[in-house]
Amino acid sequence: QACAQEKYGEAGAADDRTDEHTQKYAAAAEVAAKEESATFVNIFEKFHQIADELYGGNVGALLSDGLHLNASGNDVVASELRRVLDQPEQCPLDFPLHNKFSSERTLDAVLDEHTDATCN
């Protein structure tokens, strides 16, 4: 705990765990994903959609303790991830195929070629 406090400062106040704060965090994560050309799965919005449809708007019904997901919350996340992963164009290949490896070629050599080909 002392190490974490030294590295990150004092723990945030309990009021940091608000819906508004979480929404800001989700928005920042979406911006970061766009900047990195990464697929973004907006779990915040999906939780609210499911909560509205099934739980009278109570997002807490998807959480075990107000922070961690319960089984229903995990089901929502898994469903959203499956939806995205079932669309290959949403998840471009970012690692070399197995046939690029051989006993003569090191992992570093293959990764260097792959990085040069996809990041320039």
Short mmCIF file of N, CA, C and O in Angstrom, two decimals:
data_model
loop_
_atom_site.label_atom_id
_atom_site.label_comp_id
_atom_site.label_asym_id
_atom_site.label_seq_id
_atom_site.Cartn_x
_atom_site.Cartn_y
_atom_site.Cartn_z
N GLN A 1 0.82 -1.18 0.00
CA GLN A 1 0.00 0.00 0.00
C GLN A 1 0.87 1.25 0.00
O GLN A 1 0.58 2.20 -0.71
N ALA A 2 1.93 1.26 0.78
CA ALA A 2 2.81 2.42 0.83
C ALA A 2 3.43 2.68 -0.54
O ALA A 2 3.55 3.84 -0.96
N CYS A 3 3.79 1.61 -1.24
CA CYS A 3 4.37 1.75 -2.58
C CYS A 3 3.36 2.38 -3.53
O CYS A 3 3.69 3.28 -4.30
N ALA A 4 2.13 1.94 -3.49
CA ALA A 4 1.09 2.50 -4.36
C ALA A 4 0.85 3.96 -4.03
O ALA A 4 0.68 4.79 -4.93
N GLN A 5 0.83 4.29 -2.73
CA GLN A 5 0.63 5.69 -2.35
C GLN A 5 1.77 6.56 -2.84
O GLN A 5 1.56 7.67 -3.32
N GLU A 6 2.99 6.02 -2.75
CA GLU A 6 4.14 6.78 -3.21
C GLU A 6 4.07 6.99 -4.72
O GLU A 6 4.35 8.08 -5.22
N LYS A 7 3.67 5.97 -5.44
CA LYS A 7 3.64 6.04 -6.90
C LYS A 7 2.46 6.86 -7.42
O LYS A 7 2.59 7.65 -8.34
N TYR A 8 1.27 6.66 -6.82
CA TYR A 8 0.05 7.26 -7.36
C TYR A 8 -0.57 8.33 -6.48
O TYR A 8 -1.55 8.95 -6.85
N GLY A 9 -0.05 8.53 -5.29
CA GLY A 9 -0.65 9.49 -4.37
C GLY A 9 -1.74 8.83 -3.55
O GLY A 9 -1.96 7.62 -3.62
N GLU A 10 -2.41 9.65 -2.78
CA GLU A 10 -3.49 9.13 -1.92
C GLU A 10 -4.62 8.60 -2.78
O GLU A 10 -4.88 9.11 -3.87
N ALA A 11 -5.30 7.61 -2.26
CA ALA A 11 -6.44 7.06 -2.97
C ALA A 11 -7.49 8.14 -3.16
O ALA A 11 -7.63 9.04 -2.33
N GLY A 12 -8.20 8.04 -4.28
CA GLY A 12 -9.25 9.01 -4.56
C GLY A 12 -10.38 8.91 -3.55
O GLY A 12 -10.55 7.90 -2.87
N ALA A 13 -11.12 9.95 -3.47
CA ALA A 13 -12.27 9.96 -2.57
C ALA A 13 -13.32 8.99 -3.10
O ALA A 13 -13.36 8.67 -4.28
N ALA A 14 -14.16 8.54 -2.20
CA ALA A 14 -15.22 7.62 -2.60
C ALA A 14 -16.11 8.23 -3.66
O ALA A 14 -16.68 7.52 -4.48
N ASP A 15 -16.22 9.55 -3.69
CA ASP A 15 -17.07 10.17 -4.70
C ASP A 15 -16.47 10.13 -6.10
O ASP A 15 -17.09 10.55 -7.06
N ASP A 16 -15.22 9.62 -6.24
CA ASP A 16 -14.65 9.38 -7.56
C ASP A 16 -15.38 8.24 -8.28
O ASP A 16 -15.31 8.14 -9.49
N ARG A 17 -16.04 7.40 -7.53
CA ARG A 17 -16.72 6.24 -8.11
C ARG A 17 -18.16 6.59 -8.46
O ARG A 17 -19.10 5.90 -8.09
N THR A 18 -18.31 7.67 -9.20
CA THR A 18 -19.63 8.09 -9.62
C THR A 18 -19.83 7.76 -11.08
O THR A 18 -18.87 7.52 -11.83
N ASP A 19 -21.07 7.77 -11.50
CA ASP A 19 -21.39 7.53 -12.88
C ASP A 19 -20.76 8.60 -13.78
O ASP A 19 -20.23 8.30 -14.85
N GLU A 20 -20.79 9.84 -13.31
CA GLU A 20 -20.22 10.94 -14.10
C GLU A 20 -18.71 10.77 -14.28
O GLU A 20 -18.17 11.00 -15.36
N HIS A 21 -18.04 10.38 -13.21
CA HIS A 21 -16.60 10.16 -13.28
C HIS A 21 -16.29 8.99 -14.23
O HIS A 21 -15.38 9.08 -15.06
N THR A 22 -17.07 7.93 -14.15
CA THR A 22 -16.86 6.77 -15.01
C THR A 22 -17.11 7.14 -16.47
O THR A 22 -16.39 6.69 -17.36
N GLN A 23 -18.11 7.97 -16.71
CA GLN A 23 -18.40 8.42 -18.07
C GLN A 23 -17.21 9.21 -18.65
O GLN A 23 -16.85 9.04 -19.81
N LYS A 24 -16.60 10.07 -17.84
CA LYS A 24 -15.43 10.82 -18.28
C LYS A 24 -14.27 9.87 -18.61
O LYS A 24 -13.56 10.06 -19.59
N TYR A 25 -14.10 8.86 -17.77
CA TYR A 25 -13.04 7.87 -18.00
C TYR A 25 -13.29 7.12 -19.30
O TYR A 25 -12.38 6.92 -20.11
N ALA A 26 -14.54 6.72 -19.54
CA ALA A 26 -14.90 6.00 -20.77
C ALA A 26 -14.64 6.89 -21.99
O ALA A 26 -14.13 6.41 -23.02
N ALA A 27 -14.99 8.17 -21.89
CA ALA A 27 -14.76 9.09 -23.01
C ALA A 27 -13.26 9.24 -23.29
O ALA A 27 -12.84 9.26 -24.45
N ALA A 28 -12.46 9.34 -22.24
CA ALA A 28 -11.00 9.44 -22.42
C ALA A 28 -10.44 8.16 -23.04
O ALA A 28 -9.56 8.22 -23.91
N ALA A 29 -10.97 7.02 -22.63
CA ALA A 29 -10.52 5.74 -23.22
C ALA A 29 -10.89 5.67 -24.70
O ALA A 29 -10.10 5.18 -25.51
N GLU A 30 -12.05 6.19 -25.05
CA GLU A 30 -12.46 6.19 -26.46
C GLU A 30 -11.54 7.09 -27.30
O GLU A 30 -11.13 6.72 -28.40
N VAL A 31 -11.18 8.24 -26.77
CA VAL A 31 -10.26 9.14 -27.46
C VAL A 31 -8.91 8.45 -27.66
O VAL A 31 -8.33 8.47 -28.75
N ALA A 32 -8.42 7.82 -26.60
CA ALA A 32 -7.13 7.13 -26.70
C ALA A 32 -7.18 6.01 -27.73
O ALA A 32 -6.24 5.82 -28.51
N ALA A 33 -8.28 5.26 -27.77
CA ALA A 33 -8.43 4.19 -28.76
C ALA A 33 -8.40 4.75 -30.17
O ALA A 33 -7.73 4.20 -31.06
N LYS A 34 -9.10 5.85 -30.40
CA LYS A 34 -9.11 6.47 -31.73
C LYS A 34 -7.72 6.94 -32.12
O LYS A 34 -7.30 6.76 -33.26
N GLU A 35 -7.01 7.54 -31.18
CA GLU A 35 -5.65 8.02 -31.47
C GLU A 35 -4.73 6.87 -31.85
O GLU A 35 -3.80 7.06 -32.64
N GLU A 36 -4.97 5.71 -31.30
CA GLU A 36 -4.14 4.54 -31.58
C GLU A 36 -4.73 3.63 -32.66
O GLU A 36 -4.22 2.54 -32.90
N SER A 37 -5.81 4.07 -33.28
CA SER A 37 -6.52 3.27 -34.29
C SER A 37 -6.91 1.90 -33.76
O SER A 37 -6.83 0.89 -34.44
N ALA A 38 -7.33 1.90 -32.51
CA ALA A 38 -7.74 0.65 -31.86
C ALA A 38 -9.27 0.58 -31.80
O ALA A 38 -9.95 1.60 -31.77
N THR A 39 -9.76 -0.62 -31.78
CA THR A 39 -11.20 -0.81 -31.64
C THR A 39 -11.59 -0.48 -30.20
O THR A 39 -10.91 -0.88 -29.26
N PHE A 40 -12.66 0.25 -30.05
CA PHE A 40 -13.14 0.63 -28.73
C PHE A 40 -14.49 -0.01 -28.49
O PHE A 40 -15.40 0.08 -29.32
N VAL A 41 -14.64 -0.69 -27.37
CA VAL A 41 -15.90 -1.30 -26.98
C VAL A 41 -16.44 -0.48 -25.82
O VAL A 41 -15.87 -0.48 -24.73
N ASN A 42 -17.53 0.24 -26.05
CA ASN A 42 -18.04 1.16 -25.05
C ASN A 42 -18.94 0.42 -24.05
O ASN A 42 -20.16 0.37 -24.21
N ILE A 43 -18.31 -0.13 -23.05
CA ILE A 43 -19.03 -0.88 -22.02
C ILE A 43 -19.89 0.06 -21.18
O ILE A 43 -20.97 -0.31 -20.75
N PHE A 44 -19.43 1.29 -20.98
CA PHE A 44 -20.21 2.25 -20.21
C PHE A 44 -21.60 2.42 -20.83
O PHE A 44 -22.62 2.30 -20.15
N GLU A 45 -21.63 2.73 -22.12
CA GLU A 45 -22.93 2.91 -22.79
C GLU A 45 -23.75 1.63 -22.79
O GLU A 45 -24.97 1.67 -22.59
N LYS A 46 -23.09 0.50 -23.02
CA LYS A 46 -23.82 -0.77 -23.06
C LYS A 46 -24.42 -1.08 -21.69
O LYS A 46 -25.56 -1.56 -21.60
N PHE A 47 -23.67 -0.84 -20.62
CA PHE A 47 -24.21 -1.07 -19.28
C PHE A 47 -25.46 -0.23 -19.05
O PHE A 47 -26.45 -0.70 -18.50
N HIS A 48 -25.41 1.01 -19.49
CA HIS A 48 -26.57 1.88 -19.31
C HIS A 48 -27.76 1.41 -20.15
O HIS A 48 -28.90 1.45 -19.69
N GLN A 49 -27.47 0.96 -21.35
CA GLN A 49 -28.55 0.44 -22.21
C GLN A 49 -29.21 -0.78 -21.56
O GLN A 49 -30.43 -0.85 -21.45
N ILE A 50 -28.39 -1.72 -21.10
CA ILE A 50 -28.91 -2.94 -20.46
C ILE A 50 -29.64 -2.59 -19.17
O ILE A 50 -30.71 -3.12 -18.88
N ALA A 51 -29.05 -1.69 -18.39
CA ALA A 51 -29.68 -1.29 -17.13
C ALA A 51 -31.04 -0.66 -17.39
O ALA A 51 -32.01 -0.94 -16.67
N ASP A 52 -31.14 0.17 -18.42
CA ASP A 52 -32.43 0.79 -18.76
C ASP A 52 -33.45 -0.25 -19.21
O ASP A 52 -34.61 -0.21 -18.81
N GLU A 53 -33.00 -1.20 -20.02
CA GLU A 53 -33.91 -2.21 -20.57
C GLU A 53 -34.36 -3.22 -19.53
O GLU A 53 -35.52 -3.65 -19.54
N LEU A 54 -33.45 -3.63 -18.65
CA LEU A 54 -33.74 -4.76 -17.76
C LEU A 54 -33.88 -4.42 -16.28
O LEU A 54 -34.51 -5.17 -15.54
N TYR A 55 -33.25 -3.33 -15.86
CA TYR A 55 -33.17 -3.07 -14.42
C TYR A 55 -33.66 -1.68 -14.02
O TYR A 55 -33.22 -1.13 -13.01
N GLY A 56 -34.54 -1.11 -14.81
CA GLY A 56 -35.08 0.20 -14.47
C GLY A 56 -34.02 1.28 -14.33
O GLY A 56 -34.18 2.20 -13.53
N GLY A 57 -32.95 1.16 -15.11
CA GLY A 57 -31.88 2.16 -15.08
C GLY A 57 -30.83 1.95 -14.01
O GLY A 57 -29.91 2.74 -13.88
N ASN A 58 -30.95 0.88 -13.24
CA ASN A 58 -30.02 0.61 -12.14
C ASN A 58 -28.77 -0.12 -12.63
O ASN A 58 -28.75 -1.34 -12.72
N VAL A 59 -27.73 0.63 -12.96
CA VAL A 59 -26.47 0.04 -13.42
C VAL A 59 -25.86 -0.85 -12.34
O VAL A 59 -25.18 -1.83 -12.63
N GLY A 60 -26.13 -0.52 -11.08
CA GLY A 60 -25.62 -1.32 -9.96
C GLY A 60 -26.06 -2.77 -10.01
O GLY A 60 -25.42 -3.63 -9.42
N ALA A 61 -27.11 -3.07 -10.77
CA ALA A 61 -27.55 -4.45 -10.91
C ALA A 61 -26.54 -5.30 -11.69
O ALA A 61 -26.60 -6.52 -11.66
N LEU A 62 -25.58 -4.64 -12.34
CA LEU A 62 -24.54 -5.34 -13.11
C LEU A 62 -23.22 -5.41 -12.34
O LEU A 62 -22.23 -5.90 -12.85
N LEU A 63 -23.25 -4.92 -11.10
CA LEU A 63 -22.04 -4.85 -10.27
C LEU A 63 -22.25 -5.60 -8.97
O LEU A 63 -23.35 -5.62 -8.42
N SER A 64 -21.19 -6.20 -8.47
CA SER A 64 -21.31 -6.96 -7.22
C SER A 64 -21.20 -6.07 -5.99
O SER A 64 -21.78 -6.36 -4.95
N ASP A 65 -20.44 -4.96 -6.12
CA ASP A 65 -20.19 -4.12 -4.95
C ASP A 65 -20.13 -2.64 -5.31
O ASP A 65 -19.54 -1.85 -4.60
N GLY A 66 -20.70 -2.29 -6.43
CA GLY A 66 -20.65 -0.91 -6.88
C GLY A 66 -19.44 -0.60 -7.74
O GLY A 66 -19.34 0.47 -8.33
N LEU A 67 -18.51 -1.54 -7.84
CA LEU A 67 -17.30 -1.34 -8.62
C LEU A 67 -17.00 -2.54 -9.51
O LEU A 67 -16.75 -2.40 -10.70
N HIS A 68 -17.01 -3.73 -8.93
CA HIS A 68 -16.64 -4.94 -9.66
C HIS A 68 -17.88 -5.57 -10.31
O HIS A 68 -18.97 -5.53 -9.75
N LEU A 69 -17.64 -6.18 -11.46
CA LEU A 69 -18.74 -6.80 -12.19
C LEU A 69 -19.25 -8.04 -11.48
O LEU A 69 -18.48 -8.81 -10.92
N ASN A 70 -20.56 -8.25 -11.55
CA ASN A 70 -21.14 -9.52 -11.11
C ASN A 70 -21.31 -10.40 -12.34
O ASN A 70 -20.84 -10.04 -13.44
N ALA A 71 -21.97 -11.54 -12.21
CA ALA A 71 -22.13 -12.46 -13.34
C ALA A 71 -22.85 -11.77 -14.50
O ALA A 71 -22.46 -11.94 -15.66
N SER A 72 -23.87 -11.00 -14.20
CA SER A 72 -24.61 -10.30 -15.27
C SER A 72 -23.72 -9.28 -15.97
O SER A 72 -23.75 -9.14 -17.20
N GLY A 73 -22.93 -8.55 -15.20
CA GLY A 73 -22.01 -7.58 -15.79
C GLY A 73 -20.96 -8.25 -16.65
O GLY A 73 -20.63 -7.77 -17.74
N ASN A 74 -20.44 -9.38 -16.18
CA ASN A 74 -19.48 -10.14 -16.98
C ASN A 74 -20.11 -10.65 -18.27
O ASN A 74 -19.46 -10.67 -19.32
N ASP A 75 -21.37 -11.04 -18.21
CA ASP A 75 -22.08 -11.49 -19.41
C ASP A 75 -22.19 -10.37 -20.44
O ASP A 75 -22.04 -10.60 -21.64
N VAL A 76 -22.46 -9.16 -19.97
CA VAL A 76 -22.55 -8.01 -20.88
C VAL A 76 -21.21 -7.77 -21.56
O VAL A 76 -21.13 -7.60 -22.79
N VAL A 77 -20.13 -7.77 -20.78
CA VAL A 77 -18.80 -7.55 -21.34
C VAL A 77 -18.46 -8.65 -22.34
O VAL A 77 -18.01 -8.36 -23.46
N ALA A 78 -18.71 -9.89 -21.98
CA ALA A 78 -18.40 -11.01 -22.87
C ALA A 78 -19.20 -10.91 -24.17
O ALA A 78 -18.67 -11.13 -25.26
N SER A 79 -20.46 -10.55 -24.06
CA SER A 79 -21.31 -10.41 -25.24
C SER A 79 -20.80 -9.31 -26.17
O SER A 79 -20.75 -9.48 -27.39
N GLU A 80 -20.40 -8.19 -25.60
CA GLU A 80 -19.88 -7.09 -26.41
C GLU A 80 -18.56 -7.46 -27.07
O GLU A 80 -18.32 -7.13 -28.23
N LEU A 81 -17.70 -8.14 -26.34
CA LEU A 81 -16.42 -8.56 -26.93
C LEU A 81 -16.64 -9.56 -28.05
O LEU A 81 -16.01 -9.48 -29.10
N ARG A 82 -17.57 -10.52 -27.84
CA ARG A 82 -17.89 -11.48 -28.90
C ARG A 82 -18.43 -10.76 -30.13
O ARG A 82 -18.08 -11.09 -31.26
N ARG A 83 -19.28 -9.76 -29.92
CA ARG A 83 -19.86 -9.02 -31.04
C ARG A 83 -18.75 -8.38 -31.88
O ARG A 83 -18.75 -8.46 -33.11
N VAL A 84 -17.78 -7.78 -31.23
CA VAL A 84 -16.68 -7.13 -31.95
C VAL A 84 -15.76 -8.17 -32.58
O VAL A 84 -15.36 -8.03 -33.74
N LEU A 85 -15.44 -9.21 -31.85
CA LEU A 85 -14.52 -10.22 -32.38
C LEU A 85 -15.12 -11.02 -33.52
O LEU A 85 -14.40 -11.58 -34.34
N ASP A 86 -16.44 -11.05 -33.61
CA ASP A 86 -17.11 -11.73 -34.72
C ASP A 86 -17.08 -10.90 -35.99
O ASP A 86 -17.57 -11.33 -37.03
N GLN A 87 -16.53 -9.70 -35.93
CA GLN A 87 -16.39 -8.81 -37.08
C GLN A 87 -14.90 -8.62 -37.35
O GLN A 87 -14.29 -7.68 -36.84
N PRO A 88 -14.29 -9.51 -38.13
CA PRO A 88 -12.83 -9.45 -38.31
C PRO A 88 -12.31 -8.10 -38.76
O PRO A 88 -11.21 -7.70 -38.39
N GLU A 89 -13.10 -7.35 -39.52
CA GLU A 89 -12.63 -6.04 -39.97
C GLU A 89 -12.47 -5.07 -38.81
O GLU A 89 -11.76 -4.08 -38.91
N GLN A 90 -13.12 -5.36 -37.68
CA GLN A 90 -12.98 -4.53 -36.49
C GLN A 90 -11.70 -4.83 -35.73
O GLN A 90 -11.29 -4.06 -34.87
N CYS A 91 -11.10 -5.97 -36.00
CA CYS A 91 -9.91 -6.41 -35.27
C CYS A 91 -8.82 -6.79 -36.26
O CYS A 91 -8.59 -7.97 -36.53
N PRO A 92 -8.14 -5.81 -36.82
CA PRO A 92 -7.10 -6.13 -37.79
C PRO A 92 -5.97 -6.95 -37.17
O PRO A 92 -5.68 -6.82 -35.99
N LEU A 93 -5.39 -7.79 -37.99
CA LEU A 93 -4.27 -8.61 -37.55
C LEU A 93 -3.12 -7.71 -37.13
O LEU A 93 -2.70 -6.83 -37.86
N ASP A 94 -2.66 -7.91 -35.93
CA ASP A 94 -1.56 -7.09 -35.43
C ASP A 94 -0.43 -7.97 -34.92
O ASP A 94 0.30 -7.61 -34.03
N PHE A 95 -0.34 -9.16 -35.48
CA PHE A 95 0.73 -10.08 -35.11
C PHE A 95 0.96 -10.99 -36.30
O PHE A 95 0.02 -11.36 -36.99
N PRO A 96 2.19 -11.35 -36.58
CA PRO A 96 2.47 -12.18 -37.75
C PRO A 96 1.83 -13.56 -37.64
O PRO A 96 1.67 -14.11 -36.55
N LEU A 97 1.44 -14.09 -38.77
CA LEU A 97 0.87 -15.43 -38.82
C LEU A 97 1.93 -16.47 -38.47
O LEU A 97 3.13 -16.25 -38.62
N HIS A 98 1.47 -17.63 -38.03
CA HIS A 98 2.38 -18.69 -37.60
C HIS A 98 3.33 -19.13 -38.70
O HIS A 98 4.45 -19.54 -38.44
N ASN A 99 2.92 -19.04 -39.97
CA ASN A 99 3.79 -19.51 -41.05
C ASN A 99 4.96 -18.57 -41.32
O ASN A 99 5.82 -18.86 -42.14
N LYS A 100 5.01 -17.45 -40.63
CA LYS A 100 6.15 -16.54 -40.75
C LYS A 100 7.32 -16.96 -39.86
O LYS A 100 8.40 -16.43 -39.95
N PHE A 101 7.06 -17.92 -38.97
CA PHE A 101 8.08 -18.39 -38.05
C PHE A 101 8.72 -19.67 -38.57
O PHE A 101 8.08 -20.48 -39.23
N SER A 102 9.98 -19.84 -38.29
CA SER A 102 10.68 -21.09 -38.58
C SER A 102 11.81 -21.23 -37.58
O SER A 102 12.12 -20.30 -36.83
N SER A 103 12.45 -22.36 -37.59
CA SER A 103 13.53 -22.59 -36.64
C SER A 103 14.72 -21.67 -36.91
O SER A 103 15.53 -21.42 -36.03
N GLU A 104 14.82 -21.14 -38.13
CA GLU A 104 15.93 -20.26 -38.47
C GLU A 104 15.65 -18.79 -38.15
O GLU A 104 16.56 -17.98 -38.11
N ARG A 105 14.40 -18.44 -37.96
CA ARG A 105 14.05 -17.04 -37.75
C ARG A 105 13.62 -16.83 -36.30
O ARG A 105 12.76 -17.52 -35.79
N THR A 106 14.20 -15.85 -35.68
CA THR A 106 13.87 -15.57 -34.28
C THR A 106 12.58 -14.77 -34.21
O THR A 106 12.17 -14.11 -35.16
N LEU A 107 11.97 -14.81 -33.06
CA LEU A 107 10.77 -14.03 -32.82
C LEU A 107 11.06 -12.54 -33.03
O LEU A 107 10.28 -11.83 -33.66
N ASP A 108 12.20 -12.07 -32.55
CA ASP A 108 12.54 -10.66 -32.71
C ASP A 108 12.62 -10.26 -34.18
O ASP A 108 12.14 -9.20 -34.57
N ALA A 109 13.20 -11.12 -35.01
CA ALA A 109 13.33 -10.81 -36.44
C ALA A 109 11.96 -10.73 -37.09
O ALA A 109 11.67 -9.81 -37.88
N VAL A 110 11.09 -11.66 -36.77
CA VAL A 110 9.74 -11.66 -37.34
C VAL A 110 8.98 -10.42 -36.87
O VAL A 110 8.32 -9.74 -37.66
N LEU A 111 9.07 -10.10 -35.58
CA LEU A 111 8.37 -8.94 -35.06
C LEU A 111 8.91 -7.65 -35.66
O LEU A 111 8.14 -6.72 -35.95
N ASP A 112 10.22 -7.57 -35.87
CA ASP A 112 10.80 -6.38 -36.49
C ASP A 112 10.24 -6.18 -37.89
O ASP A 112 9.86 -5.07 -38.28
N GLU A 113 10.17 -7.26 -38.68
CA GLU A 113 9.61 -7.18 -40.03
C GLU A 113 8.15 -6.75 -39.97
O GLU A 113 7.71 -5.91 -40.74
N HIS A 114 7.40 -7.36 -39.06
CA HIS A 114 5.98 -7.06 -38.94
C HIS A 114 5.76 -5.61 -38.54
O HIS A 114 4.93 -4.91 -39.11
N THR A 115 6.52 -5.13 -37.59
CA THR A 115 6.38 -3.75 -37.12
C THR A 115 6.73 -2.79 -38.24
O THR A 115 6.02 -1.82 -38.48
N ASP A 116 7.81 -3.06 -38.96
CA ASP A 116 8.19 -2.19 -40.06
C ASP A 116 7.11 -2.14 -41.14
O ASP A 116 6.82 -1.12 -41.72
N ALA A 117 6.47 -3.28 -41.40
CA ALA A 117 5.48 -3.37 -42.47
C ALA A 117 4.16 -2.71 -42.09
O ALA A 117 3.46 -2.19 -42.95
N THR A 118 3.81 -2.71 -40.83
CA THR A 118 2.48 -2.22 -40.45
C THR A 118 2.47 -0.84 -39.81
O THR A 118 1.43 -0.23 -39.74
N CYS A 119 3.60 -0.36 -39.37
CA CYS A 119 3.60 0.89 -38.62
C CYS A 119 4.18 2.07 -39.39
O CYS A 119 4.22 3.17 -38.88
N ASN A 120 4.68 1.85 -40.57
CA ASN A 120 5.28 2.95 -41.33
C ASN A 120 4.31 3.52 -42.33
O ASN A 120 3.39 3.00 -42.77
#
